[in-house]
PDB file of C-alpha atoms in Angstrom:
ATOM      1  CA  ALA A   1      -3.024   6.513 -15.728  1.00  0.00           C
ATOM      2  CA  GLN A   2      -1.445   5.137 -12.597  1.00  0.00           C
ATOM      3  CA  SER A   3      -2.769   6.693  -9.397  1.00  0.00           C
ATOM      4  CA  VAL A   4      -3.093   6.195  -5.670  1.00  0.00           C
ATOM      5  CA  THR A   5      -6.070   7.200  -3.549  1.00  0.00           C
ATOM      6  CA  GLN A   6      -6.078   7.566   0.206  1.00  0.00           C
ATOM      7  CA  PRO A   7      -9.736   8.157   1.062  1.00  0.00           C
ATOM      8  CA  ASP A   8      -9.150   9.397   4.607  1.00  0.00           C
ATOM      9  CA  ILE A   9      -7.515  12.811   4.990  1.00  0.00           C
ATOM     10  CA  HIS A  10      -7.434  12.652   8.794  1.00  0.00           C
ATOM     11  CA  ILE A  11      -7.961   9.827  11.269  1.00  0.00           C
ATOM     12  CA  THR A  12      -8.036  10.016  15.060  1.00  0.00           C
ATOM     13  CA  VAL A  13      -7.582   6.916  17.197  1.00  0.00           C
ATOM     14  CA  SER A  14      -7.064   6.365  20.899  1.00  0.00           C
ATOM     15  CA  GLU A  15      -3.726   5.106  22.123  1.00  0.00           C
ATOM     16  CA  GLY A  16      -3.821   1.324  22.311  1.00  0.00           C
ATOM     17  CA  ALA A  17      -6.591   1.024  19.734  1.00  0.00           C
ATOM     18  CA  SER A  18      -6.148  -0.713  16.400  1.00  0.00           C
ATOM     19  CA  LEU A  19      -5.512   1.230  13.207  1.00  0.00           C
ATOM     20  CA  GLU A  20      -6.280   0.725   9.545  1.00  0.00           C
ATOM     21  CA  LEU A  21      -5.321   3.263   6.888  1.00  0.00           C
ATOM     22  CA  ARG A  22      -6.818   2.752   3.458  1.00  0.00           C
ATOM     23  CA  CYS A  23      -5.054   2.881   0.112  1.00  0.00           C
ATOM     24  CA  ASN A  24      -6.460   2.122  -3.336  1.00  0.00           C
ATOM     25  CA  TYR A  25      -4.403   2.092  -6.490  1.00  0.00           C
ATOM     26  CA  SER A  26      -5.068   2.176 -10.175  1.00  0.00           C
ATOM     27  CA  TYR A  27      -2.436   0.408 -12.237  1.00  0.00           C
ATOM     28  CA  GLY A  28      -2.572  -1.959 -15.183  1.00  0.00           C
ATOM     29  CA  ALA A  29       0.104  -4.421 -14.185  1.00  0.00           C
ATOM     30  CA  THR A  30       1.179  -5.865 -10.842  1.00  0.00           C
ATOM     31  CA  PRO A  31       2.054  -2.787  -8.845  1.00  0.00           C
ATOM     32  CA  TYR A  32       4.980  -2.108  -6.588  1.00  0.00           C
ATOM     33  CA  LEU A  33       3.381  -0.637  -3.466  1.00  0.00           C
ATOM     34  CA  PHE A  34       4.837   1.232  -0.525  1.00  0.00           C
ATOM     35  CA  TRP A  35       3.828   2.859   2.729  1.00  0.00           C
ATOM     36  CA  TYR A  36       5.879   5.769   4.058  1.00  0.00           C
ATOM     37  CA  VAL A  37       5.537   7.749   7.290  1.00  0.00           C
ATOM     38  CA  GLN A  38       6.513  11.388   7.758  1.00  0.00           C
ATOM     39  CA  SER A  39       6.799  13.236  11.061  1.00  0.00           C
ATOM     40  CA  PRO A  40       6.368  17.028  10.906  1.00  0.00           C
ATOM     41  CA  GLY A  41       9.230  18.759   9.089  1.00  0.00           C
ATOM     42  CA  GLN A  42      11.023  15.462   8.473  1.00  0.00           C
ATOM     43  CA  GLY A  43      11.754  13.246   5.514  1.00  0.00           C
ATOM     44  CA  LEU A  44       9.816  10.135   4.609  1.00  0.00           C
ATOM     45  CA  GLN A  45      10.617   6.807   6.220  1.00  0.00           C
ATOM     46  CA  LEU A  46       9.746   3.544   4.506  1.00  0.00           C
ATOM     47  CA  LEU A  47       7.428   1.390   6.619  1.00  0.00           C
ATOM     48  CA  LEU A  48       6.998  -1.525   4.232  1.00  0.00           C
ATOM     49  CA  LYS A  49       6.790  -2.517   0.600  1.00  0.00           C
ATOM     50  CA  TYR A  50       5.076  -5.069  -1.612  1.00  0.00           C
ATOM     51  CA  PHE A  51       6.611  -6.319  -4.847  1.00  0.00           C
ATOM     52  CA  SER A  52       5.285  -9.875  -5.164  1.00  0.00           C
ATOM     53  CA  GLY A  53       4.721 -13.065  -3.193  1.00  0.00           C
ATOM     54  CA  ASP A  54       3.000 -13.183   0.181  1.00  0.00           C
ATOM     55  CA  THR A  55       0.208 -10.625   0.154  1.00  0.00           C
ATOM     56  CA  LEU A  56       0.564  -9.876   3.867  1.00  0.00           C
ATOM     57  CA  VAL A  57       3.656  -7.773   4.368  1.00  0.00           C
ATOM     58  CA  GLN A  58       5.332  -7.013   7.678  1.00  0.00           C
ATOM     59  CA  GLY A  59       7.084  -3.726   8.206  1.00  0.00           C
ATOM     60  CA  ILE A  60       8.884  -1.740  10.835  1.00  0.00           C
ATOM     61  CA  LYS A  61       7.360  -0.338  14.034  1.00  0.00           C
ATOM     62  CA  GLY A  62       4.755  -3.131  14.206  1.00  0.00           C
ATOM     63  CA  PHE A  63       2.972  -2.185  10.989  1.00  0.00           C
ATOM     64  CA  GLU A  64       1.665  -4.588   8.390  1.00  0.00           C
ATOM     65  CA  ALA A  65      -0.187  -4.220   5.107  1.00  0.00           C
ATOM     66  CA  GLU A  66      -2.248  -6.550   2.962  1.00  0.00           C
ATOM     67  CA  PHE A  67      -2.298  -6.478  -0.826  1.00  0.00           C
ATOM     68  CA  LYS A  68      -5.719  -7.360  -2.251  1.00  0.00           C
ATOM     69  CA  ARG A  69      -5.669  -7.451  -6.023  1.00  0.00           C
ATOM     70  CA  SER A  70      -9.443  -7.958  -6.305  1.00  0.00           C
ATOM     71  CA  GLN A  71     -10.044  -4.727  -4.390  1.00  0.00           C
ATOM     72  CA  SER A  72      -7.022  -2.832  -5.752  1.00  0.00           C
ATOM     73  CA  SER A  73      -6.130  -2.071  -2.161  1.00  0.00           C
ATOM     74  CA  PHE A  74      -3.056  -2.030   0.049  1.00  0.00           C
ATOM     75  CA  ASN A  75      -4.290  -1.090   3.511  1.00  0.00           C
ATOM     76  CA  LEU A  76      -1.935  -0.429   6.396  1.00  0.00           C
ATOM     77  CA  ARG A  77      -2.711  -1.870   9.831  1.00  0.00           C
ATOM     78  CA  LYS A  78      -1.370  -1.820  13.345  1.00  0.00           C
ATOM     79  CA  PRO A  79      -2.973  -3.739  16.218  1.00  0.00           C
ATOM     80  CA  SER A  80      -2.159  -1.232  18.960  1.00  0.00           C
ATOM     81  CA  VAL A  81      -1.284   2.391  18.242  1.00  0.00           C
ATOM     82  CA  HIS A  82       1.284   4.312  20.290  1.00  0.00           C
ATOM     83  CA  TRP A  83       1.351   8.089  20.759  1.00  0.00           C
ATOM     84  CA  SER A  84       4.597   8.195  18.746  1.00  0.00           C
ATOM     85  CA  ASP A  85       2.724   6.874  15.685  1.00  0.00           C
ATOM     86  CA  ALA A  86       1.083  10.281  15.196  1.00  0.00           C
ATOM     87  CA  ALA A  87       2.329  11.427  11.790  1.00  0.00           C
ATOM     88  CA  GLU A  88       1.415  11.705   8.113  1.00  0.00           C
ATOM     89  CA  TYR A  89       1.185   8.418   6.229  1.00  0.00           C
ATOM     90  CA  PHE A  90       1.647   8.158   2.470  1.00  0.00           C
ATOM     91  CA  CYS A  91       0.822   5.240   0.239  1.00  0.00           C
ATOM     92  CA  ALA A  92       2.782   5.121  -3.021  1.00  0.00           C
ATOM     93  CA  VAL A  93       2.920   3.060  -6.198  1.00  0.00           C
ATOM     94  CA  GLY A  94       6.045   2.500  -8.253  1.00  0.00           C
ATOM     95  CA  VAL A  95       5.435   3.163 -11.934  1.00  0.00           C
ATOM     96  CA  ASN A  96       7.967   2.518 -14.700  1.00  0.00           C
ATOM     97  CA  ASN A  97      11.583   2.628 -13.801  1.00  0.00           C
ATOM     98  CA  ASN A  98      12.652   5.162 -11.230  1.00  0.00           C
ATOM     99  CA  ASP A  99       9.265   6.777 -10.736  1.00  0.00           C
ATOM    100  CA  MET A 100       6.824   6.754  -7.832  1.00  0.00           C
ATOM    101  CA  ARG A 101       3.370   8.262  -7.346  1.00  0.00           C
ATOM    102  CA  PHE A 102       2.135   9.238  -3.893  1.00  0.00           C
ATOM    103  CA  GLY A 103      -1.345   9.377  -2.474  1.00  0.00           C
ATOM    104  CA  ALA A 104      -2.519  12.590  -0.847  1.00  0.00           C
ATOM    105  CA  GLY A 105      -1.663  11.274   2.609  1.00  0.00           C
ATOM    106  CA  THR A 106      -3.563  10.488   5.793  1.00  0.00           C
ATOM    107  CA  ARG A 107      -2.822  12.425   8.948  1.00  0.00           C
ATOM    108  CA  LEU A 108      -2.999  10.284  12.063  1.00  0.00           C
ATOM    109  CA  THR A 109      -3.794  11.831  15.438  1.00  0.00           C
ATOM    110  CA  VAL A 110      -3.464   9.666  18.552  1.00  0.00           C
ATOM    111  CA  LYS A 111      -5.585  10.536  21.586  1.00  0.00           C
ATOM    112  CA  PRO A 112      -4.194   9.764  25.031  1.00  0.00           C
TER     113      PRO A 112
ATOM    114  CA  ASP B   1      25.385   3.459   5.808  1.00  0.00           C
ATOM    115  CA  THR B   2      21.690   3.683   4.880  1.00  0.00           C
ATOM    116  CA  GLU B   3      21.389   7.421   5.144  1.00  0.00           C
ATOM    117  CA  VAL B   4      20.672  10.233   2.740  1.00  0.00           C
ATOM    118  CA  THR B   5      21.958  13.552   4.026  1.00  0.00           C
ATOM    119  CA  GLN B   6      20.851  17.004   2.965  1.00  0.00           C
ATOM    120  CA  THR B   7      22.335  20.418   3.648  1.00  0.00           C
ATOM    121  CA  PRO B   8      21.380  22.947   4.745  1.00  0.00           C
ATOM    122  CA  LYS B   9      18.447  22.040   6.990  1.00  0.00           C
ATOM    123  CA  HIS B  10      16.972  25.508   6.631  1.00  0.00           C
ATOM    124  CA  LEU B  11      17.537  28.189   4.027  1.00  0.00           C
ATOM    125  CA  VAL B  12      16.135  31.697   3.744  1.00  0.00           C
ATOM    126  CA  MET B  13      16.863  33.516   0.514  1.00  0.00           C
ATOM    127  CA  GLY B  14      15.738  36.619  -1.302  1.00  0.00           C
ATOM    128  CA  MET B  15      14.298  36.549  -4.780  1.00  0.00           C
ATOM    129  CA  THR B  16      17.545  37.811  -6.307  1.00  0.00           C
ATOM    130  CA  ASN B  17      19.831  35.363  -4.508  1.00  0.00           C
ATOM    131  CA  LYS B  18      21.599  32.314  -5.869  1.00  0.00           C
ATOM    132  CA  LYS B  19      21.885  29.333  -3.550  1.00  0.00           C
ATOM    133  CA  SER B  20      22.350  25.576  -3.748  1.00  0.00           C
ATOM    134  CA  LEU B  21      20.895  22.589  -1.945  1.00  0.00           C
ATOM    135  CA  LYS B  22      23.082  19.542  -1.500  1.00  0.00           C
ATOM    136  CA  CYS B  23      22.266  15.865  -1.143  1.00  0.00           C
ATOM    137  CA  GLU B  24      24.617  12.951  -0.531  1.00  0.00           C
ATOM    138  CA  GLN B  25      24.279   9.185  -0.234  1.00  0.00           C
ATOM    139  CA  HIS B  26      26.857   6.437   0.219  1.00  0.00           C
ATOM    140  CA  MET B  27      24.679   3.413  -0.408  1.00  0.00           C
ATOM    141  CA  GLY B  28      25.942   2.887  -3.939  1.00  0.00           C
ATOM    142  CA  HIS B  29      22.580   3.904  -5.336  1.00  0.00           C
ATOM    143  CA  ARG B  30      22.481   4.968  -8.966  1.00  0.00           C
ATOM    144  CA  ALA B  31      19.162   6.828  -9.020  1.00  0.00           C
ATOM    145  CA  MET B  32      18.654  10.135  -7.206  1.00  0.00           C
ATOM    146  CA  TYR B  33      15.612  12.364  -6.976  1.00  0.00           C
ATOM    147  CA  TRP B  34      14.513  15.858  -6.051  1.00  0.00           C
ATOM    148  CA  TYR B  35      11.010  16.378  -4.683  1.00  0.00           C
ATOM    149  CA  LYS B  36       9.170  19.521  -3.625  1.00  0.00           C
ATOM    150  CA  GLN B  37       6.664  19.256  -0.797  1.00  0.00           C
ATOM    151  CA  LYS B  38       4.238  21.957   0.241  1.00  0.00           C
ATOM    152  CA  ALA B  39       2.551  21.853   3.634  1.00  0.00           C
ATOM    153  CA  LYS B  40      -0.081  19.124   4.026  1.00  0.00           C
ATOM    154  CA  LYS B  41       0.624  17.806   0.514  1.00  0.00           C
ATOM    155  CA  PRO B  42       2.464  14.752  -0.826  1.00  0.00           C
ATOM    156  CA  PRO B  43       5.918  15.125  -2.361  1.00  0.00           C
ATOM    157  CA  GLU B  44       5.923  16.251  -5.995  1.00  0.00           C
ATOM    158  CA  LEU B  45       8.622  14.828  -8.210  1.00  0.00           C
ATOM    159  CA  MET B  46      10.900  17.439  -9.790  1.00  0.00           C
ATOM    160  CA  PHE B  47      13.903  15.628 -11.245  1.00  0.00           C
ATOM    161  CA  VAL B  48      15.330  12.120 -11.537  1.00  0.00           C
ATOM    162  CA  TYR B  49      18.937  11.258 -12.240  1.00  0.00           C
ATOM    163  CA  SER B  50      19.728   7.737 -13.316  1.00  0.00           C
ATOM    164  CA  TYR B  51      23.389   6.763 -13.567  1.00  0.00           C
ATOM    165  CA  GLU B  52      24.284  10.449 -13.281  1.00  0.00           C
ATOM    166  CA  LYS B  53      22.171  11.427 -16.280  1.00  0.00           C
ATOM    167  CA  LEU B  54      18.981  13.445 -16.040  1.00  0.00           C
ATOM    168  CA  SER B  55      16.204  11.035 -16.945  1.00  0.00           C
ATOM    169  CA  ILE B  56      13.079  12.874 -15.768  1.00  0.00           C
ATOM    170  CA  ASN B  57      12.334  16.593 -15.578  1.00  0.00           C
ATOM    171  CA  GLU B  58       8.752  17.173 -14.545  1.00  0.00           C
ATOM    172  CA  SER B  59       8.416  20.513 -16.358  1.00  0.00           C
ATOM    173  CA  VAL B  60      10.178  22.354 -13.562  1.00  0.00           C
ATOM    174  CA  PRO B  61      10.879  26.091 -14.122  1.00  0.00           C
ATOM    175  CA  SER B  62      14.416  26.910 -15.196  1.00  0.00           C
ATOM    176  CA  ARG B  63      15.056  28.808 -11.978  1.00  0.00           C
ATOM    177  CA  PHE B  64      15.668  25.315 -10.544  1.00  0.00           C
ATOM    178  CA  SER B  65      18.774  23.695 -12.012  1.00  0.00           C
ATOM    179  CA  PRO B  66      19.822  20.188 -10.938  1.00  0.00           C
ATOM    180  CA  GLU B  67      23.327  18.820 -11.098  1.00  0.00           C
ATOM    181  CA  CYS B  68      24.732  15.364 -10.405  1.00  0.00           C
ATOM    182  CA  PRO B  69      28.540  15.700 -10.127  1.00  0.00           C
ATOM    183  CA  ASN B  70      28.999  12.007  -9.297  1.00  0.00           C
ATOM    184  CA  SER B  71      27.012   8.983  -8.235  1.00  0.00           C
ATOM    185  CA  SER B  72      26.934  10.040  -4.576  1.00  0.00           C
ATOM    186  CA  LEU B  73      26.081  13.718  -4.900  1.00  0.00           C
ATOM    187  CA  LEU B  74      23.088  15.656  -6.100  1.00  0.00           C
ATOM    188  CA  ASN B  75      22.754  19.423  -6.112  1.00  0.00           C
ATOM    189  CA  LEU B  76      19.842  21.731  -6.768  1.00  0.00           C
ATOM    190  CA  HIS B  77      20.874  25.228  -7.826  1.00  0.00           C
ATOM    191  CA  LEU B  78      18.372  27.970  -7.107  1.00  0.00           C
ATOM    192  CA  HIS B  79      18.196  31.357  -8.794  1.00  0.00           C
ATOM    193  CA  ALA B  80      15.572  34.101  -8.914  1.00  0.00           C
ATOM    194  CA  LEU B  81      13.046  32.111  -6.943  1.00  0.00           C
ATOM    195  CA  GLN B  82       9.533  33.255  -6.139  1.00  0.00           C
ATOM    196  CA  PRO B  83       7.819  33.232  -2.727  1.00  0.00           C
ATOM    197  CA  GLU B  84       5.614  30.357  -3.927  1.00  0.00           C
ATOM    198  CA  ASP B  85       8.758  28.238  -4.207  1.00  0.00           C
ATOM    199  CA  SER B  86       8.954  28.149  -0.413  1.00  0.00           C
ATOM    200  CA  ALA B  87       8.612  24.489   0.546  1.00  0.00           C
ATOM    201  CA  LEU B  88      10.382  21.439   1.936  1.00  0.00           C
ATOM    202  CA  TYR B  89      12.799  20.072  -0.661  1.00  0.00           C
ATOM    203  CA  LEU B  90      13.430  16.371  -0.324  1.00  0.00           C
ATOM    204  CA  CYS B  91      16.186  14.325  -1.857  1.00  0.00           C
ATOM    205  CA  ALA B  92      15.868  10.566  -2.291  1.00  0.00           C
ATOM    206  CA  SER B  93      17.936   7.737  -3.710  1.00  0.00           C
ATOM    207  CA  ALA B  94      17.221   4.251  -5.007  1.00  0.00           C
ATOM    208  CA  PRO B  95      19.407   1.384  -6.225  1.00  0.00           C
ATOM    209  CA  GLY B  96      18.557   2.402  -9.776  1.00  0.00           C
ATOM    210  CA  VAL B  97      18.027  -1.046 -11.237  1.00  0.00           C
ATOM    211  CA  GLY B  98      14.327  -1.409 -11.950  1.00  0.00           C
ATOM    212  CA  LEU B  99      11.623  -0.442  -9.524  1.00  0.00           C
ATOM    213  CA  SER B 100      12.548  -0.285  -5.875  1.00  0.00           C
ATOM    214  CA  GLU B 101      11.929   1.670  -2.724  1.00  0.00           C
ATOM    215  CA  GLN B 102      13.374   5.147  -2.366  1.00  0.00           C
ATOM    216  CA  TYR B 103      15.315   6.344   0.645  1.00  0.00           C
ATOM    217  CA  PHE B 104      14.630   9.927   1.652  1.00  0.00           C
ATOM    218  CA  GLY B 105      16.758  12.565   3.289  1.00  0.00           C
ATOM    219  CA  PRO B 106      15.423  14.844   6.039  1.00  0.00           C
ATOM    220  CA  GLY B 107      14.819  17.700   3.634  1.00  0.00           C
ATOM    221  CA  THR B 108      15.756  21.359   3.355  1.00  0.00           C
ATOM    222  CA  ARG B 109      13.149  23.862   4.509  1.00  0.00           C
ATOM    223  CA  LEU B 110      13.372  26.732   1.991  1.00  0.00           C
ATOM    224  CA  THR B 111      11.825  30.134   2.575  1.00  0.00           C
ATOM    225  CA  VAL B 112      11.904  32.713  -0.230  1.00  0.00           C
ATOM    226  CA  THR B 113      11.389  36.295   0.904  1.00  0.00           C
TER     227      THR B 113
END
């Protein structure tokens, strides 16, 4: 069955430090992969997506992600974290038409 | 307009009440979704409408009743809810042709007393 795993429940980084959030997927075919961010009590905002082509994907707010088929991973990165990046981050895989499965989420705390 | 709107933002209802949540998008999307999200958990899919027809119902109790009056509107009718139904209810839309990203509304925070 299709699934998404985010191994890290909570990550704390200092402001200005680099960030990498991990995501592993299980899916038979080429997956459609997404990263969303959610601030407390808010909806989800799409950061970036991968459908095909270049495996390094650029998103909004300075985020990027790299699709690695050999590792079944789609990790999210940012070179320098800002205090406003503190939020919950969800990796998701698109399965079949009109369906999406989310990982459990990683909560990011940013230290001053 | 790339926005999905949801009303109300907050809703408190008793277990015998009937209420409705509303969702609207004007992006011409043909797929619309209802999700339920409990605190510190990912969104759980409840219903999917594709071209105004219910295409997925994830075994949701009948006290939740979705309705899609037209391609821009999605309602969720609530009746005889339980306290455990308290959650953030998120609406999303997608173009509806094959797999694509979903655009989410801000959600309705529902409290059942």
